Amino acid sequence: MHQNSHTYQEIVRQQTAWKRALAFLEANKEEQRRVIEPYHGRTWVFSGCGTSYYLAQTAAAVFSMITGIRTRAAPASEIMMFPDLVFPGGDEYLLVALSRSGTTTETVLAARRAREERRVPTLAISCDPHSALSTESPLRLEFPFEKERSVVMTGSFTTLLLSVMFLGSLMAKDDSLARKLNEMADIGADVTEASEAVARSIAADAGLEDFVFLGQGPFAGIAAEAGLKMQEMAISVSHAYHSLEYRHGPMSTASGKTLIALLSTHAAGSHERKLAQDLKRLGARILVVSEAAQRGQFAEADYHITVPDGFGDELNALFYMPPLQLLACHRAFEKNIDPDNPRNLTAVVKLGA
Ligand code: F1P
C-alpha cells in the first residue's frame, strides 16, 4: 500500500508542483501585480471550506505579515449565513476565495453573495480555472496545477499557500521573498524526506491514541490542517489549538497516550519553551517542529522535526505542512487504512439545491 499510494506520492513530491507554479507566477507577475494592486487599501478576507478554510487562516496570517495589509479568515459557510459578521460596514473588502476544485457549494455561494449583495469583489484562487468559482469571479489567479489524485488535499494546500505568499511578495515589492520561495521549492523535498524517520516512528507508536496540534499566528491554520489530515487519513482522534490556549482547559485530556505536536515560532520567544516543559509534565509524548537552530531549546521533546534556518515565521508554514501530512499518512499505513480511499469523504462537497 505504502509505495503505491498516490496520496503518499503526492505528499513526498509536492515541491514539483511548487516549482511549476512558481515558474508560471514569475512569468506572469506583471499581470498579477496589475490585478491585485488596486486592492492594496482594502481588508482582504480569505475564505474556503475544510482544508481550504485552514488554508485561508494560514494565508490570511502570512499575507498580512508579508504586506502589512489588514486580513481576516472566515469559513465560506459564515459568509453564506452571517455576512454582516464577516463584512461589517465601514470598511472596503476583497474576498479571496480558495478552493482546489472551485466547485465546493459553500465557497461558490459565498463568493456570489459577497459580489451580488455586498458589492465585495472576489479573487478566485483555484486549481481549476474552468470551475464555477473561477469563471464567475471577476478576478482570478490561474496557474497550471497538476491534477491532484488524492481525495484529501495535500500538495494543493501548499501550492495554493505558496501562490498567496508570492502575491504578498509582489504587493510588498520584495524580490528577496520570491527568491526564498524558489529556494524552498528546491530544498523542500529534502526537508520532508529528513522528517520521514520521525513521522514513521511516531506513527508506529502503538501506545498513542490521540493527537494534539498546537500553533500560533501563521501556524494555527497549519495545526488545524494537521489535525484534519490525522482525522481524514488515519481516522484518529485529533484536536488543534492556539498553542498557549492548551493550558486553559484542553490539557485536562492529555495522557501518556497523547502525542502533542508543538509548531514552534520565533515570535513566541520563551513562551513555547515553557509550554513544552509543562506539556512534558503531563506525561504526553511531545513532538516539536522548529528551525534547526531552535532544536536545543526544546530538550524535553521526545521527537523533533527540524526545518532549515533563515525562512522565519512568515514562510515556515510551507516547510511545516508536508512532514505533518506525512505523519498522518504513515499513521494510516500503521492502521492498515488506505489514505487513497478515506472513509465518509469525497474530493468535493456539493450540497443539494
Ligand atoms: C474543500 C474540501 C476539502 C476536504 C475534502 C472535501 O475542497 O472540504 O478541504 O479535504 O476534500 O472538500 P475545495 O473547495 O478546496 O475543492
PDB file of N, CA, C and O in Angstrom, residues 10 13-23 143-146 155-156 158-159 162 185:
ATOM      1  N   GLU A  10       2.067  11.998  -3.641  1.00  0.00           N
ATOM      2  CA  GLU A  10       1.811  13.444  -3.800  1.00  0.00           C
ATOM      3  C   GLU A  10       2.359  14.244  -2.625  1.00  0.00           C
ATOM      4  O   GLU A  10       2.762  15.387  -2.769  1.00  0.00           O
ATOM      5  N   ARG A  13       6.329  14.457  -3.114  1.00  0.00           N
ATOM      6  CA  ARG A  13       6.891  15.177  -4.278  1.00  0.00           C
ATOM      7  C   ARG A  13       6.106  16.450  -4.574  1.00  0.00           C
ATOM      8  O   ARG A  13       6.064  16.922  -5.703  1.00  0.00           O
ATOM      9  N   GLN A  14       5.493  17.041  -3.554  1.00  0.00           N
ATOM     10  CA  GLN A  14       4.656  18.222  -3.807  1.00  0.00           C
ATOM     11  C   GLN A  14       5.483  19.439  -4.228  1.00  0.00           C
ATOM     12  O   GLN A  14       4.964  20.370  -4.843  1.00  0.00           O
ATOM     13  N   GLN A  15       6.786  19.391  -3.950  1.00  0.00           N
ATOM     14  CA  GLN A  15       7.603  20.539  -4.346  1.00  0.00           C
ATOM     15  C   GLN A  15       7.713  20.643  -5.863  1.00  0.00           C
ATOM     16  O   GLN A  15       8.019  21.703  -6.397  1.00  0.00           O
ATOM     17  N   THR A  16       7.435  19.527  -6.555  1.00  0.00           N
ATOM     18  CA  THR A  16       7.402  19.600  -8.029  1.00  0.00           C
ATOM     19  C   THR A  16       6.311  20.578  -8.464  1.00  0.00           C
ATOM     20  O   THR A  16       6.513  21.421  -9.344  1.00  0.00           O
ATOM     21  N   ALA A  17       5.178  20.509  -7.758  1.00  0.00           N
ATOM     22  CA  ALA A  17       4.063  21.424  -8.070  1.00  0.00           C
ATOM     23  C   ALA A  17       4.453  22.851  -7.690  1.00  0.00           C
ATOM     24  O   ALA A  17       4.116  23.813  -8.389  1.00  0.00           O
ATOM     25  N   TRP A  18       5.232  22.997  -6.593  1.00  0.00           N
ATOM     26  CA  TRP A  18       5.648  24.352  -6.172  1.00  0.00           C
ATOM     27  C   TRP A  18       6.491  24.980  -7.283  1.00  0.00           C
ATOM     28  O   TRP A  18       6.287  26.128  -7.658  1.00  0.00           O
ATOM     29  N   LYS A  19       7.421  24.198  -7.814  1.00  0.00           N
ATOM     30  CA  LYS A  19       8.347  24.743  -8.840  1.00  0.00           C
ATOM     31  C   LYS A  19       7.575  25.140 -10.094  1.00  0.00           C
ATOM     32  O   LYS A  19       7.794  26.206 -10.675  1.00  0.00           O
ATOM     33  N   ARG A  20       6.618  24.289 -10.460  1.00  0.00           N
ATOM     34  CA  ARG A  20       5.848  24.589 -11.684  1.00  0.00           C
ATOM     35  C   ARG A  20       5.013  25.854 -11.473  1.00  0.00           C
ATOM     36  O   ARG A  20       4.965  26.746 -12.320  1.00  0.00           O
ATOM     37  N   ALA A  21       4.421  25.968 -10.291  1.00  0.00           N
ATOM     38  CA  ALA A  21       3.588  27.146 -10.008  1.00  0.00           C
ATOM     39  C   ALA A  21       4.448  28.408  -9.974  1.00  0.00           C
ATOM     40  O   ALA A  21       4.104  29.441 -10.558  1.00  0.00           O
ATOM     41  N   LEU A  22       5.603  28.310  -9.320  1.00  0.00           N
ATOM     42  CA  LEU A  22       6.479  29.494  -9.198  1.00  0.00           C
ATOM     43  C   LEU A  22       6.970  29.966 -10.561  1.00  0.00           C
ATOM     44  O   LEU A  22       7.020  31.166 -10.848  1.00  0.00           O
ATOM     45  N   ALA A  23       7.313  29.016 -11.431  1.00  0.00           N
ATOM     46  CA  ALA A  23       7.804  29.387 -12.767  1.00  0.00           C
ATOM     47  C   ALA A  23       6.722  30.169 -13.503  1.00  0.00           C
ATOM     48  O   ALA A  23       6.976  31.220 -14.113  1.00  0.00           O
ATOM     49  N   PHE A 143      -2.879  29.292 -12.452  1.00  0.00           N
ATOM     50  CA  PHE A 143      -1.593  28.740 -12.861  1.00  0.00           C
ATOM     51  C   PHE A 143      -1.741  27.234 -12.981  1.00  0.00           C
ATOM     52  O   PHE A 143      -2.660  26.649 -12.416  1.00  0.00           O
ATOM     53  N   PRO A 144      -0.833  26.616 -13.697  1.00  0.00           N
ATOM     54  CA  PRO A 144      -1.010  25.201 -14.042  1.00  0.00           C
ATOM     55  C   PRO A 144      -0.843  24.304 -12.830  1.00  0.00           C
ATOM     56  O   PRO A 144       0.220  24.222 -12.251  1.00  0.00           O
ATOM     57  N   PHE A 145      -1.925  23.715 -12.377  1.00  0.00           N
ATOM     58  CA  PHE A 145      -1.848  22.752 -11.278  1.00  0.00           C
ATOM     59  C   PHE A 145      -1.887  21.358 -11.864  1.00  0.00           C
ATOM     60  O   PHE A 145      -2.742  21.071 -12.707  1.00  0.00           O
ATOM     61  N   GLU A 146      -0.969  20.534 -11.413  1.00  0.00           N
ATOM     62  CA  GLU A 146      -1.126  19.130 -11.833  1.00  0.00           C
ATOM     63  C   GLU A 146      -2.274  18.560 -11.009  1.00  0.00           C
ATOM     64  O   GLU A 146      -2.355  18.769  -9.801  1.00  0.00           O
ATOM     65  N   GLY A 155      -0.659  18.392  -1.727  1.00  0.00           N
ATOM     66  CA  GLY A 155       0.155  19.380  -2.441  1.00  0.00           C
ATOM     67  C   GLY A 155      -0.639  20.602  -2.860  1.00  0.00           C
ATOM     68  O   GLY A 155      -0.093  21.702  -2.991  1.00  0.00           O
ATOM     69  N   SER A 156      -1.939  20.441  -3.034  1.00  0.00           N
ATOM     70  CA  SER A 156      -2.752  21.609  -3.427  1.00  0.00           C
ATOM     71  C   SER A 156      -2.772  22.631  -2.300  1.00  0.00           C
ATOM     72  O   SER A 156      -2.734  23.848  -2.543  1.00  0.00           O
ATOM     73  N   THR A 158      -0.344  23.303  -0.073  1.00  0.00           N
ATOM     74  CA  THR A 158       0.909  24.073  -0.005  1.00  0.00           C
ATOM     75  C   THR A 158       1.122  24.905  -1.272  1.00  0.00           C
ATOM     76  O   THR A 158       1.666  26.008  -1.212  1.00  0.00           O
ATOM     77  N   THR A 159       0.658  24.396  -2.415  1.00  0.00           N
ATOM     78  CA  THR A 159       0.861  25.167  -3.646  1.00  0.00           C
ATOM     79  C   THR A 159      -0.033  26.410  -3.673  1.00  0.00           C
ATOM     80  O   THR A 159       0.397  27.488  -4.084  1.00  0.00           O
ATOM     81  N   LEU A 162       1.565  28.794  -1.296  1.00  0.00           N
ATOM     82  CA  LEU A 162       2.736  29.385  -1.956  1.00  0.00           C
ATOM     83  C   LEU A 162       2.313  30.519  -2.877  1.00  0.00           C
ATOM     84  O   LEU A 162       2.936  31.583  -2.931  1.00  0.00           O
ATOM     85  N   ALA A 185      11.353  25.721  -2.639  1.00  0.00           N
ATOM     86  CA  ALA A 185      10.908  24.704  -3.607  1.00  0.00           C
ATOM     87  C   ALA A 185      12.055  23.769  -3.971  1.00  0.00           C
ATOM     88  O   ALA A 185      11.869  22.561  -4.159  1.00  0.00           O
TER      89      ALA A 185
END
